[in-house]
């Protein structure tokens, strides 16, 4: 499959719109006119807080929910008129949804039984699918006799056995403990590469999204805030929401007060920050994003041009390899930095000079608007 | 915004008919208990309270006074018997059922599953079988059939109902509260009286209410073990229906339904009140 | 401290259990054993019993005569089979009535669900004899059903609706419906809706999903409901008494007759034992199957 040229518009979602009635009689836009294109054999993550519409979108693609308006094309064909059982799409459910009265073999072979595949081929394919997820030889066990991680793998095997054109994963790792989750993240990514089919993965866990995805779609209240590679999403968030949702962040609001050849000075409530962003106009309001790891107590740890600011230290937290420094800027706003262990003692109330990489400073226009995505 | 499928709509209509089937017959009795037509009670002939007055022995505007005026005493006597039996049987069954539930919930012993079975069987035993077994026993052992035999008979199966309800309550209770009480120096009896009993009281009251209702309604077992002058209300009504349909039965039936609804609603109200504070 | 050297715990346990143990031993196990004994005694000529072993009571149920007075006559066997038939019909009717409604109720909002459950449990509290009386009013010749049909012009002569097998089934269905509904509803409510989506996702049509997922998973509720309806139906005597008349007798009526009119107590006890045996067979199969399932085999 990897030999063929992947179509950049393998899946097209056009103006997808879906409303829900709240019990109080109000209307919520679960999906607000979303358009999105996904290329073949990509690992896409729909990322957002609960209630952002990501699960609704997944259920609509799977066929468990209907669109109020809009269309979904898979490989050039509209699928929204097809019932769920006819769509070449399979789902790994959040709670796995394994049939408790069937053995693992019957669970995995369910789709093949429905498709009336002959016994010999069925058993062979069941064994293959189980081997693929690292669970050979447990066909005769019941789901209740398996651990959470094993159940998760069985659910995965059951979903890929029909060779779907598209695999949907609805927060499949949320019930696993941390170590297992990290392991499964890598395995899922490998499985996707091996199968070469498109995975749409739904999660609210930003680390999970950054680890596995080719592309991340950040959803906020039914709208797409940003589409991009994990790197783009992390380093150049397009909205304050994306900046806050992904990674640790210091966000300051300010206004451009002076421009020079080198860059601009931005005033944030009495604290001046220097930026290289030449596109900013004098008097423009902006949001500034400064990741804690781009700050340092000593200038030589950083690369490129630097600037500095002063913070009053309130609290120091040891997080293993580094120290988290929490404090406030001269204007009283909370601020934090992540630094290596230092030899100088850190005392509460101390004035610290923090250096930052000017190139790592990211500016977000204060006016936000959602975008129509094309990947 | 959820659209209903044709199948879903069919199901809704079906379910409405289901609840109609469940309630229409009973509502029919209530409506026709106010029908003034004395000859065919199913033909509406105007509104009246006569049948209610009649069953309580009050003067009616009916020309034909032959109806049930003479049996009013029997009716009230049956009602009194029912209340005596239900109250006494409830008292005994609540005591027996609760103590057994506490024993089974708090102690581990060899005959545990035997006791579970022993308390399960009287509930599933068909009424008629239990009724005649008790009849043979009472007659053989020389008991005089009367209120006392009915009370004993009712206790054999009511104990099981109390047991089930109280056990459910005990199962939902945190056993560590009892450990805490013991830890603070209370002995078994003090712990039971000051911690366990207050916590299971809603269950005990619920079980008692349930047994009161079941005892009041029991027909088959009572039918076999009641004496000549210890007829309870359901047995009395069965006798009336067997002798022929009279408008007064509608009125009595309506009053009994009203009574059941009041008790059931009270029980459910207390239950919801207790679970909401729990 | 005490003569038997019991611990405080053992004493407490004995105190708690003794009253119930004694009560049920004397007034439940005792009567059951006496009834079992009676079923093997010879009926006396004028009521009462002869105290010696006599096995013809059971033969008589199956139609064999006692060898002295009677010819082979399967009248009791017929009544037994009729009782089983009517009970099975009642079970099937309640099942088909309740199963769809249970699904409907499970889709309602929490508030409406609570209301429906309340409406289903309310009949438990209403007197059985009153509820049956309602059907006497509806089904008898000058009853509501006939008047309705006459008013619509469908019939000119009143139909004989009472005193038929159908009337008995209607009456039993009516009083036993909650016993079927509640266990089925609880198993439907437990059904994880994700499983239905998973099945559909894997290509199953709604019918296949029902056959392979919904039905097997609600089966425990169905079986429990069937048992809870079948056992009391089998021994019922009030419903056939009021709605079946002399034409549709069931075992319950035979037992009543033996005790209150024929005064053949041993034979009545035997008929009761037949009900107990059937109940025991059903319950043991049920318990065997469910423990086997719990063991995960």
mmCIF file of N, CA and C in Angstrom, chain B residues 11-12 14-15 18-19 21-23 25-26 28-29 40-43 96 99-100 103 107 109 115 118 121-122 124 126 128-130 132-137 139 152 155-156 187-188 213 217 219-220 223 238 241-242 245 249-250 253 256-257 260 264 268, chain C residues 8 12-13 16-17 19-21 23-24 26-29 31-32 34-35 38 96-97 100-101 104 118-120 122-123 125-127 130 133-138 140 142 144 147 174 177 231 235 237-238 241-242 252 255-256 259-260 265 272 275-276 279:
data_model
loop_
_atom_site.group_PDB
_atom_site.id
_atom_site.type_symbol
_atom_site.label_atom_id
_atom_site.label_comp_id
_atom_site.label_asym_id
_atom_site.label_seq_id
_atom_site.Cartn_x
_atom_site.Cartn_y
_atom_site.Cartn_z
ATOM 1 N N UNK B 11 -42.549 1.206 18.619
ATOM 2 C CA UNK B 11 -42.269 0.739 19.977
ATOM 3 C C UNK B 11 -42.954 1.636 21.015
ATOM 4 N N UNK B 12 -42.920 2.946 20.761
ATOM 5 C CA UNK B 12 -43.565 3.879 21.684
ATOM 6 C C UNK B 12 -45.064 3.621 21.756
ATOM 7 N N UNK B 14 -46.647 0.904 21.001
ATOM 8 C CA UNK B 14 -46.827 -0.400 21.642
ATOM 9 C C UNK B 14 -46.762 -0.263 23.159
ATOM 10 N N UNK B 15 -45.781 0.524 23.627
ATOM 11 C CA UNK B 15 -45.590 0.666 25.064
ATOM 12 C C UNK B 15 -46.743 1.428 25.706
ATOM 13 N N UNK B 18 -49.332 -0.954 26.220
ATOM 14 C CA UNK B 18 -48.950 -1.831 27.324
ATOM 15 C C UNK B 18 -49.404 -1.244 28.661
ATOM 16 N N UNK B 19 -49.087 0.037 28.859
ATOM 17 C CA UNK B 19 -49.476 0.644 30.133
ATOM 18 C C UNK B 19 -50.988 0.826 30.216
ATOM 19 N N UNK B 21 -53.117 -1.361 28.960
ATOM 20 C CA UNK B 21 -53.556 -2.707 29.323
ATOM 21 C C UNK B 21 -53.389 -2.925 30.824
ATOM 22 N N UNK B 22 -52.311 -2.345 31.371
ATOM 23 C CA UNK B 22 -52.014 -2.539 32.781
ATOM 24 C C UNK B 22 -52.989 -1.767 33.672
ATOM 25 N N UNK B 23 -53.399 -0.600 33.226
ATOM 26 C CA UNK B 23 -54.160 0.280 34.122
ATOM 27 C C UNK B 23 -55.635 0.443 33.770
ATOM 28 N N UNK B 25 -58.124 -1.659 33.096
ATOM 29 C CA UNK B 25 -59.106 -2.464 33.835
ATOM 30 C C UNK B 25 -59.354 -1.937 35.247
ATOM 31 N N UNK B 26 -58.288 -1.520 35.903
ATOM 32 C CA UNK B 26 -58.424 -1.045 37.275
ATOM 33 C C UNK B 26 -59.169 0.288 37.308
ATOM 34 N N UNK B 28 -61.295 1.252 35.197
ATOM 35 C CA UNK B 28 -62.702 0.923 34.905
ATOM 36 C C UNK B 28 -63.485 0.674 36.193
ATOM 37 N N UNK B 29 -62.887 -0.082 37.111
ATOM 38 C CA UNK B 29 -63.566 -0.373 38.376
ATOM 39 C C UNK B 29 -63.863 0.927 39.112
ATOM 40 N N UNK B 40 -77.546 -3.259 35.547
ATOM 41 C CA UNK B 40 -76.331 -3.594 34.802
ATOM 42 C C UNK B 40 -75.258 -2.595 35.158
ATOM 43 N N UNK B 41 -74.274 -3.052 35.926
ATOM 44 C CA UNK B 41 -73.298 -2.109 36.463
ATOM 45 C C UNK B 41 -72.338 -1.595 35.401
ATOM 46 N N UNK B 42 -72.389 -2.167 34.187
ATOM 47 C CA UNK B 42 -71.498 -1.659 33.158
ATOM 48 C C UNK B 42 -72.184 -0.631 32.263
ATOM 49 N N UNK B 43 -73.458 -0.316 32.526
ATOM 50 C CA UNK B 43 -74.111 0.726 31.722
ATOM 51 C C UNK B 43 -74.214 1.982 32.566
ATOM 52 N N UNK B 96 -37.858 -11.373 62.904
ATOM 53 C CA UNK B 96 -37.158 -12.577 62.436
ATOM 54 C C UNK B 96 -36.269 -12.264 61.225
ATOM 55 N N UNK B 99 -33.124 -10.009 62.143
ATOM 56 C CA UNK B 99 -32.064 -10.684 62.894
ATOM 57 C C UNK B 99 -31.312 -11.664 62.000
ATOM 58 N N UNK B 100 -32.054 -12.365 61.136
ATOM 59 C CA UNK B 100 -31.386 -13.311 60.242
ATOM 60 C C UNK B 100 -30.489 -12.572 59.246
ATOM 61 N N UNK B 103 -27.350 -11.551 60.982
ATOM 62 C CA UNK B 103 -26.487 -12.714 61.227
ATOM 63 C C UNK B 103 -25.751 -13.124 59.955
ATOM 64 N N UNK B 107 -21.637 -12.388 59.981
ATOM 65 C CA UNK B 107 -20.876 -13.528 60.507
ATOM 66 C C UNK B 107 -20.647 -14.543 59.398
ATOM 67 N N UNK B 109 -20.194 -18.454 58.764
ATOM 68 C CA UNK B 109 -20.345 -19.746 59.425
ATOM 69 C C UNK B 109 -20.724 -20.803 58.398
ATOM 70 N N UNK B 115 -28.925 -21.328 55.075
ATOM 71 C CA UNK B 115 -29.883 -20.316 55.529
ATOM 72 C C UNK B 115 -30.391 -19.465 54.368
ATOM 73 N N UNK B 118 -32.932 -21.547 52.749
ATOM 74 C CA UNK B 118 -34.099 -21.681 53.626
ATOM 75 C C UNK B 118 -34.995 -20.449 53.528
ATOM 76 N N UNK B 121 -36.642 -20.290 49.653
ATOM 77 C CA UNK B 121 -37.679 -21.244 49.242
ATOM 78 C C UNK B 121 -39.107 -20.769 49.557
ATOM 79 N N UNK B 122 -39.414 -20.252 50.770
ATOM 80 C CA UNK B 122 -40.807 -19.866 51.038
ATOM 81 C C UNK B 122 -41.321 -18.798 50.072
ATOM 82 N N UNK B 124 -40.543 -18.528 46.776
ATOM 83 C CA UNK B 124 -40.883 -19.063 45.452
ATOM 84 C C UNK B 124 -41.904 -20.189 45.536
ATOM 85 N N UNK B 126 -45.134 -22.002 45.534
ATOM 86 C CA UNK B 126 -46.479 -21.552 45.145
ATOM 87 C C UNK B 126 -47.381 -21.466 46.382
ATOM 88 N N UNK B 128 -50.437 -22.047 46.999
ATOM 89 C CA UNK B 128 -51.367 -23.119 47.336
ATOM 90 C C UNK B 128 -50.652 -24.246 48.069
ATOM 91 N N UNK B 129 -49.402 -24.509 47.683
ATOM 92 C CA UNK B 129 -48.639 -25.582 48.316
ATOM 93 C C UNK B 129 -48.375 -25.248 49.783
ATOM 94 N N UNK B 130 -47.925 -24.017 50.017
ATOM 95 C CA UNK B 130 -47.667 -23.581 51.385
ATOM 96 C C UNK B 130 -48.966 -23.587 52.180
ATOM 97 N N UNK B 132 -51.752 -25.426 51.858
ATOM 98 C CA UNK B 132 -52.287 -26.718 52.297
ATOM 99 C C UNK B 132 -51.320 -27.436 53.239
ATOM 100 N N UNK B 133 -49.995 -27.189 53.063
ATOM 101 C CA UNK B 133 -49.041 -27.788 54.007
ATOM 102 C C UNK B 133 -49.333 -27.265 55.411
ATOM 103 N N UNK B 134 -49.586 -25.968 55.500
ATOM 104 C CA UNK B 134 -49.893 -25.372 56.802
ATOM 105 C C UNK B 134 -51.237 -25.891 57.325
ATOM 106 N N UNK B 135 -52.198 -26.051 56.414
ATOM 107 C CA UNK B 135 -53.512 -26.560 56.833
ATOM 108 C C UNK B 135 -53.382 -27.947 57.451
ATOM 109 N N UNK B 136 -52.655 -28.846 56.751
ATOM 110 C CA UNK B 136 -52.463 -30.202 57.278
ATOM 111 C C UNK B 136 -51.796 -30.136 58.646
ATOM 112 N N UNK B 137 -50.766 -29.287 58.741
ATOM 113 C CA UNK B 137 -50.002 -29.171 59.979
ATOM 114 C C UNK B 137 -50.876 -28.656 61.120
ATOM 115 N N UNK B 139 -54.146 -28.548 61.466
ATOM 116 C CA UNK B 139 -55.218 -29.461 61.856
ATOM 117 C C UNK B 139 -54.630 -30.645 62.621
ATOM 118 N N UNK B 152 -49.248 -16.890 61.922
ATOM 119 C CA UNK B 152 -48.100 -17.799 61.796
ATOM 120 C C UNK B 152 -47.828 -18.097 60.322
ATOM 121 N N UNK B 155 -46.183 -15.273 58.527
ATOM 122 C CA UNK B 155 -44.793 -15.051 58.933
ATOM 123 C C UNK B 155 -43.830 -15.966 58.193
ATOM 124 N N UNK B 156 -44.271 -17.174 57.821
ATOM 125 C CA UNK B 156 -43.336 -18.107 57.164
ATOM 126 C C UNK B 156 -42.763 -17.517 55.882
ATOM 127 N N UNK B 187 -19.517 -2.461 72.785
ATOM 128 C CA UNK B 187 -19.655 -3.900 72.619
ATOM 129 C C UNK B 187 -20.638 -4.204 71.488
ATOM 130 N N UNK B 188 -20.877 -5.509 71.193
ATOM 131 C CA UNK B 188 -21.701 -5.881 70.038
ATOM 132 C C UNK B 188 -23.081 -5.241 70.088
ATOM 133 N N UNK B 213 -48.215 -4.885 53.355
ATOM 134 C CA UNK B 213 -49.014 -4.902 52.121
ATOM 135 C C UNK B 213 -49.259 -6.331 51.653
ATOM 136 N N UNK B 217 -52.869 -8.323 51.362
ATOM 137 C CA UNK B 217 -53.358 -8.786 50.064
ATOM 138 C C UNK B 217 -53.407 -10.295 49.943
ATOM 139 N N UNK B 219 -54.248 -13.889 49.615
ATOM 140 C CA UNK B 219 -55.547 -14.540 49.463
ATOM 141 C C UNK B 219 -55.428 -16.047 49.642
ATOM 142 N N UNK B 220 -54.503 -16.663 48.891
ATOM 143 C CA UNK B 220 -54.525 -18.114 48.760
ATOM 144 C C UNK B 220 -54.186 -18.817 50.070
ATOM 145 N N UNK B 223 -56.833 -18.273 52.604
ATOM 146 C CA UNK B 223 -58.039 -19.011 52.216
ATOM 147 C C UNK B 223 -58.065 -20.400 52.855
ATOM 148 N N UNK B 238 -63.340 -12.419 47.633
ATOM 149 C CA UNK B 238 -63.417 -13.579 46.735
ATOM 150 C C UNK B 238 -64.781 -14.230 46.866
ATOM 151 N N UNK B 241 -67.414 -12.131 45.112
ATOM 152 C CA UNK B 241 -67.366 -12.236 43.645
ATOM 153 C C UNK B 241 -67.946 -13.572 43.205
ATOM 154 N N UNK B 242 -67.640 -14.613 43.980
ATOM 155 C CA UNK B 242 -68.156 -15.939 43.621
ATOM 156 C C UNK B 242 -69.682 -15.967 43.676
ATOM 157 N N UNK B 245 -71.816 -10.619 40.879
ATOM 158 C CA UNK B 245 -71.309 -9.250 40.793
ATOM 159 C C UNK B 245 -72.343 -8.288 41.348
ATOM 160 N N UNK B 249 -69.215 -4.194 45.233
ATOM 161 C CA UNK B 249 -67.844 -4.715 45.097
ATOM 162 C C UNK B 249 -66.950 -3.664 44.451
ATOM 163 N N UNK B 250 -67.503 -2.953 43.464
ATOM 164 C CA UNK B 250 -66.730 -1.884 42.831
ATOM 165 C C UNK B 250 -66.236 -0.880 43.858
ATOM 166 N N UNK B 253 -63.588 -2.442 46.106
ATOM 167 C CA UNK B 253 -62.351 -2.596 45.339
ATOM 168 C C UNK B 253 -61.658 -1.259 45.174
ATOM 169 N N UNK B 256 -59.930 -0.330 48.326
ATOM 170 C CA UNK B 256 -58.708 -1.127 48.520
ATOM 171 C C UNK B 256 -57.581 -0.632 47.620
ATOM 172 N N UNK B 257 -57.918 -0.284 46.378
ATOM 173 C CA UNK B 257 -56.899 0.235 45.466
ATOM 174 C C UNK B 257 -56.319 1.532 46.005
ATOM 175 N N UNK B 260 -53.917 0.771 48.714
ATOM 176 C CA UNK B 260 -52.646 0.254 48.197
ATOM 177 C C UNK B 260 -51.790 1.369 47.630
ATOM 178 N N UNK B 264 -48.141 2.328 48.934
ATOM 179 C CA UNK B 264 -47.019 2.181 48.003
ATOM 180 C C UNK B 264 -46.316 3.514 47.795
ATOM 181 N N UNK B 268 -42.426 4.425 48.636
ATOM 182 C CA UNK B 268 -41.478 4.914 47.641
ATOM 183 C C UNK B 268 -40.967 6.297 48.029
ATOM 184 N N UNK C 8 -17.833 -14.825 72.346
ATOM 185 C CA UNK C 8 -18.895 -13.816 72.285
ATOM 186 C C UNK C 8 -19.542 -13.799 70.909
ATOM 187 N N UNK C 12 -23.477 -14.391 69.995
ATOM 188 C CA UNK C 12 -24.273 -13.402 69.271
ATOM 189 C C UNK C 12 -24.951 -14.048 68.064
ATOM 190 N N UNK C 13 -24.194 -14.866 67.359
ATOM 191 C CA UNK C 13 -24.741 -15.533 66.176
ATOM 192 C C UNK C 13 -25.907 -16.433 66.550
ATOM 193 N N UNK C 16 -28.966 -14.451 67.375
ATOM 194 C CA UNK C 16 -29.613 -13.877 66.196
ATOM 195 C C UNK C 16 -30.368 -14.927 65.382
ATOM 196 N N UNK C 17 -29.812 -16.133 65.323
ATOM 197 C CA UNK C 17 -30.379 -17.125 64.404
ATOM 198 C C UNK C 17 -31.444 -18.028 65.025
ATOM 199 N N UNK C 19 -34.285 -17.681 66.871
ATOM 200 C CA UNK C 19 -35.726 -17.492 66.666
ATOM 201 C C UNK C 19 -36.187 -17.904 65.268
ATOM 202 N N UNK C 20 -35.484 -17.434 64.241
ATOM 203 C CA UNK C 20 -35.885 -17.757 62.875
ATOM 204 C C UNK C 20 -35.741 -19.257 62.608
ATOM 205 N N UNK C 21 -34.639 -19.835 63.101
ATOM 206 C CA UNK C 21 -34.423 -21.264 62.858
ATOM 207 C C UNK C 21 -35.564 -22.077 63.433
ATOM 208 N N UNK C 23 -38.583 -21.056 64.272
ATOM 209 C CA UNK C 23 -39.854 -20.732 63.626
ATOM 210 C C UNK C 23 -39.998 -21.466 62.304
ATOM 211 N N UNK C 24 -38.959 -21.367 61.462
ATOM 212 C CA UNK C 24 -39.066 -21.990 60.138
ATOM 213 C C UNK C 24 -39.011 -23.516 60.224
ATOM 214 N N UNK C 26 -40.307 -25.326 62.669
ATOM 215 C CA UNK C 26 -41.625 -25.812 63.099
ATOM 216 C C UNK C 26 -42.704 -25.506 62.070
ATOM 217 N N UNK C 27 -42.707 -24.284 61.557
ATOM 218 C CA UNK C 27 -43.853 -23.863 60.749
ATOM 219 C C UNK C 27 -43.608 -23.876 59.245
ATOM 220 N N UNK C 28 -42.394 -24.209 58.813
ATOM 221 C CA UNK C 28 -42.200 -24.333 57.360
ATOM 222 C C UNK C 28 -41.685 -25.724 56.978
ATOM 223 N N UNK C 29 -40.515 -26.089 57.525
ATOM 224 C CA UNK C 29 -39.973 -27.408 57.181
ATOM 225 C C UNK C 29 -40.899 -28.501 57.693
ATOM 226 N N UNK C 31 -44.287 -28.558 58.314
ATOM 227 C CA UNK C 31 -45.455 -28.772 57.458
ATOM 228 C C UNK C 31 -45.116 -29.400 56.112
ATOM 229 N N UNK C 32 -43.960 -29.009 55.528
ATOM 230 C CA UNK C 32 -43.587 -29.578 54.231
ATOM 231 C C UNK C 32 -43.334 -31.083 54.355
ATOM 232 N N UNK C 34 -44.531 -33.075 56.679
ATOM 233 C CA UNK C 34 -45.800 -33.744 56.962
ATOM 234 C C UNK C 34 -46.604 -33.933 55.677
ATOM 235 N N UNK C 35 -46.560 -32.904 54.819
ATOM 236 C CA UNK C 35 -47.287 -33.015 53.557
ATOM 237 C C UNK C 35 -46.693 -34.132 52.699
ATOM 238 N N UNK C 38 -47.960 -37.309 54.111
ATOM 239 C CA UNK C 38 -49.373 -37.484 53.756
ATOM 240 C C UNK C 38 -49.548 -38.030 52.353
ATOM 241 N N UNK C 96 -43.509 -11.912 25.424
ATOM 242 C CA UNK C 96 -43.632 -11.116 24.195
ATOM 243 C C UNK C 96 -44.178 -9.725 24.486
ATOM 244 N N UNK C 97 -44.992 -9.621 25.519
ATOM 245 C CA UNK C 97 -45.515 -8.294 25.864
ATOM 246 C C UNK C 97 -44.415 -7.436 26.493
ATOM 247 N N UNK C 100 -40.323 -6.013 24.379
ATOM 248 C CA UNK C 100 -40.150 -4.732 23.669
ATOM 249 C C UNK C 100 -40.293 -3.529 24.601
ATOM 250 N N UNK C 101 -41.242 -3.619 25.541
ATOM 251 C CA UNK C 101 -41.479 -2.472 26.422
ATOM 252 C C UNK C 101 -40.234 -2.195 27.275
ATOM 253 N N UNK C 104 -38.013 -0.106 25.345
ATOM 254 C CA UNK C 104 -38.532 1.255 25.240
ATOM 255 C C UNK C 104 -38.243 2.035 26.521
ATOM 256 N N UNK C 118 -42.112 2.772 38.616
ATOM 257 C CA UNK C 118 -43.129 2.940 39.641
ATOM 258 C C UNK C 118 -44.455 2.343 39.165
ATOM 259 N N UNK C 119 -44.826 2.642 37.912
ATOM 260 C CA UNK C 119 -46.080 2.112 37.370
ATOM 261 C C UNK C 119 -46.053 0.592 37.271
ATOM 262 N N UNK C 120 -44.839 0.018 37.062
ATOM 263 C CA UNK C 120 -44.740 -1.444 36.981
ATOM 264 C C UNK C 120 -44.801 -2.091 38.359
ATOM 265 N N UNK C 122 -46.339 -0.751 41.058
ATOM 266 C CA UNK C 122 -47.596 -0.448 41.743
ATOM 267 C C UNK C 122 -48.560 -1.638 41.792
ATOM 268 N N UNK C 123 -48.726 -2.382 40.666
ATOM 269 C CA UNK C 123 -49.641 -3.532 40.729
ATOM 270 C C UNK C 123 -49.259 -4.559 41.794
ATOM 271 N N UNK C 125 -48.563 -3.942 44.690
ATOM 272 C CA UNK C 125 -49.175 -3.522 45.941
ATOM 273 C C UNK C 125 -50.694 -3.628 45.902
ATOM 274 N N UNK C 126 -51.254 -3.616 44.673
ATOM 275 C CA UNK C 126 -52.711 -3.674 44.570
ATOM 276 C C UNK C 126 -53.176 -5.111 44.752
ATOM 277 N N UNK C 127 -54.262 -5.268 45.436
ATOM 278 C CA UNK C 127 -54.786 -6.599 45.737
ATOM 279 C C UNK C 127 -55.007 -7.420 44.473
ATOM 280 N N UNK C 130 -58.679 -7.965 43.541
ATOM 281 C CA UNK C 130 -59.308 -6.794 42.932
ATOM 282 C C UNK C 130 -58.924 -6.695 41.453
ATOM 283 N N UNK C 133 -60.811 -9.185 39.578
ATOM 284 C CA UNK C 133 -62.218 -8.798 39.519
ATOM 285 C C UNK C 133 -62.456 -7.861 38.333
ATOM 286 N N UNK C 134 -61.479 -6.995 38.055
ATOM 287 C CA UNK C 134 -61.592 -6.090 36.903
ATOM 288 C C UNK C 134 -61.843 -6.890 35.628
ATOM 289 N N UNK C 135 -61.148 -8.027 35.493
ATOM 290 C CA UNK C 135 -61.317 -8.828 34.276
ATOM 291 C C UNK C 135 -62.626 -9.584 34.271
ATOM 292 N N UNK C 136 -63.156 -9.910 35.464
ATOM 293 C CA UNK C 136 -64.490 -10.507 35.508
ATOM 294 C C UNK C 136 -65.480 -9.491 34.940
ATOM 295 N N UNK C 137 -65.338 -8.224 35.354
ATOM 296 C CA UNK C 137 -66.224 -7.171 34.856
ATOM 297 C C UNK C 137 -66.112 -7.019 33.347
ATOM 298 N N UNK C 138 -64.882 -7.159 32.828
ATOM 299 C CA UNK C 138 -64.679 -6.921 31.398
ATOM 300 C C UNK C 138 -65.174 -8.107 30.567
ATOM 301 N N UNK C 140 -67.213 -10.877 31.339
ATOM 302 C CA UNK C 140 -68.468 -11.638 31.478
ATOM 303 C C UNK C 140 -69.474 -11.210 30.397
ATOM 304 N N UNK C 142 -72.375 -9.789 30.104
ATOM 305 C CA UNK C 142 -72.852 -8.414 30.002
ATOM 306 C C UNK C 142 -71.717 -7.448 30.329
ATOM 307 N N UNK C 144 -67.862 -5.431 29.842
ATOM 308 C CA UNK C 144 -67.416 -4.284 29.067
ATOM 309 C C UNK C 144 -67.020 -4.670 27.641
ATOM 310 N N UNK C 147 -70.073 -5.387 25.497
ATOM 311 C CA UNK C 147 -70.833 -4.174 25.204
ATOM 312 C C UNK C 147 -70.114 -3.309 24.198
ATOM 313 N N UNK C 174 -52.153 -10.878 33.243
ATOM 314 C CA UNK C 174 -52.368 -9.580 33.885
ATOM 315 C C UNK C 174 -51.741 -9.519 35.269
ATOM 316 N N UNK C 177 -47.535 -10.039 35.033
ATOM 317 C CA UNK C 177 -46.695 -9.209 34.150
ATOM 318 C C UNK C 177 -45.498 -8.562 34.870
ATOM 319 N N UNK C 231 -43.735 -20.623 37.771
ATOM 320 C CA UNK C 231 -43.999 -21.318 39.030
ATOM 321 C C UNK C 231 -45.334 -20.897 39.662
ATOM 322 N N UNK C 235 -49.301 -23.303 39.938
ATOM 323 C CA UNK C 235 -50.072 -23.660 41.125
ATOM 324 C C UNK C 235 -51.270 -22.758 41.359
ATOM 325 N N UNK C 237 -54.812 -21.083 41.634
ATOM 326 C CA UNK C 237 -56.185 -21.589 41.611
ATOM 327 C C UNK C 237 -57.227 -20.475 41.603
ATOM 328 N N UNK C 238 -56.819 -19.243 41.933
ATOM 329 C CA UNK C 238 -57.796 -18.155 41.966
ATOM 330 C C UNK C 238 -58.210 -17.742 40.557
ATOM 331 N N UNK C 241 -60.407 -20.249 39.010
ATOM 332 C CA UNK C 241 -61.634 -20.247 39.784
ATOM 333 C C UNK C 241 -62.571 -19.126 39.326
ATOM 334 N N UNK C 242 -62.007 -17.928 39.128
ATOM 335 C CA UNK C 242 -62.845 -16.782 38.776
ATOM 336 C C UNK C 242 -63.106 -16.679 37.277
ATOM 337 N N UNK C 252 -54.298 -26.400 40.739
ATOM 338 C CA UNK C 252 -54.684 -25.641 41.924
ATOM 339 C C UNK C 252 -56.121 -25.922 42.325
ATOM 340 N N UNK C 255 -56.449 -29.370 43.853
ATOM 341 C CA UNK C 255 -55.966 -29.419 45.231
ATOM 342 C C UNK C 255 -57.029 -28.841 46.160
ATOM 343 N N UNK C 256 -57.589 -27.690 45.758
ATOM 344 C CA UNK C 256 -58.625 -27.074 46.588
ATOM 345 C C UNK C 256 -59.782 -28.045 46.798
ATOM 346 N N UNK C 259 -59.154 -30.821 49.277
ATOM 347 C CA UNK C 259 -59.092 -30.424 50.674
ATOM 348 C C UNK C 259 -60.421 -29.939 51.210
ATOM 349 N N UNK C 260 -61.150 -29.141 50.389
ATOM 350 C CA UNK C 260 -62.337 -28.507 50.943
ATOM 351 C C UNK C 260 -63.621 -29.274 50.646
ATOM 352 N N UNK C 265 -57.359 -35.781 51.652
ATOM 353 C CA UNK C 265 -56.158 -34.998 51.907
ATOM 354 C C UNK C 265 -54.889 -35.628 51.350
ATOM 355 N N UNK C 272 -49.913 -31.491 45.417
ATOM 356 C CA UNK C 272 -48.997 -30.424 45.812
ATOM 357 C C UNK C 272 -47.553 -30.843 45.607
ATOM 358 N N UNK C 275 -46.408 -30.408 42.150
ATOM 359 C CA UNK C 275 -46.001 -29.027 41.852
ATOM 360 C C UNK C 275 -44.593 -28.773 42.389
ATOM 361 N N UNK C 276 -44.347 -29.224 43.632
ATOM 362 C CA UNK C 276 -43.019 -29.009 44.223
ATOM 363 C C UNK C 276 -41.935 -29.685 43.385
ATOM 364 N N UNK C 279 -41.255 -27.700 40.361
ATOM 365 C CA UNK C 279 -40.545 -26.485 40.720
ATOM 366 C C UNK C 279 -39.075 -26.784 41.005
#
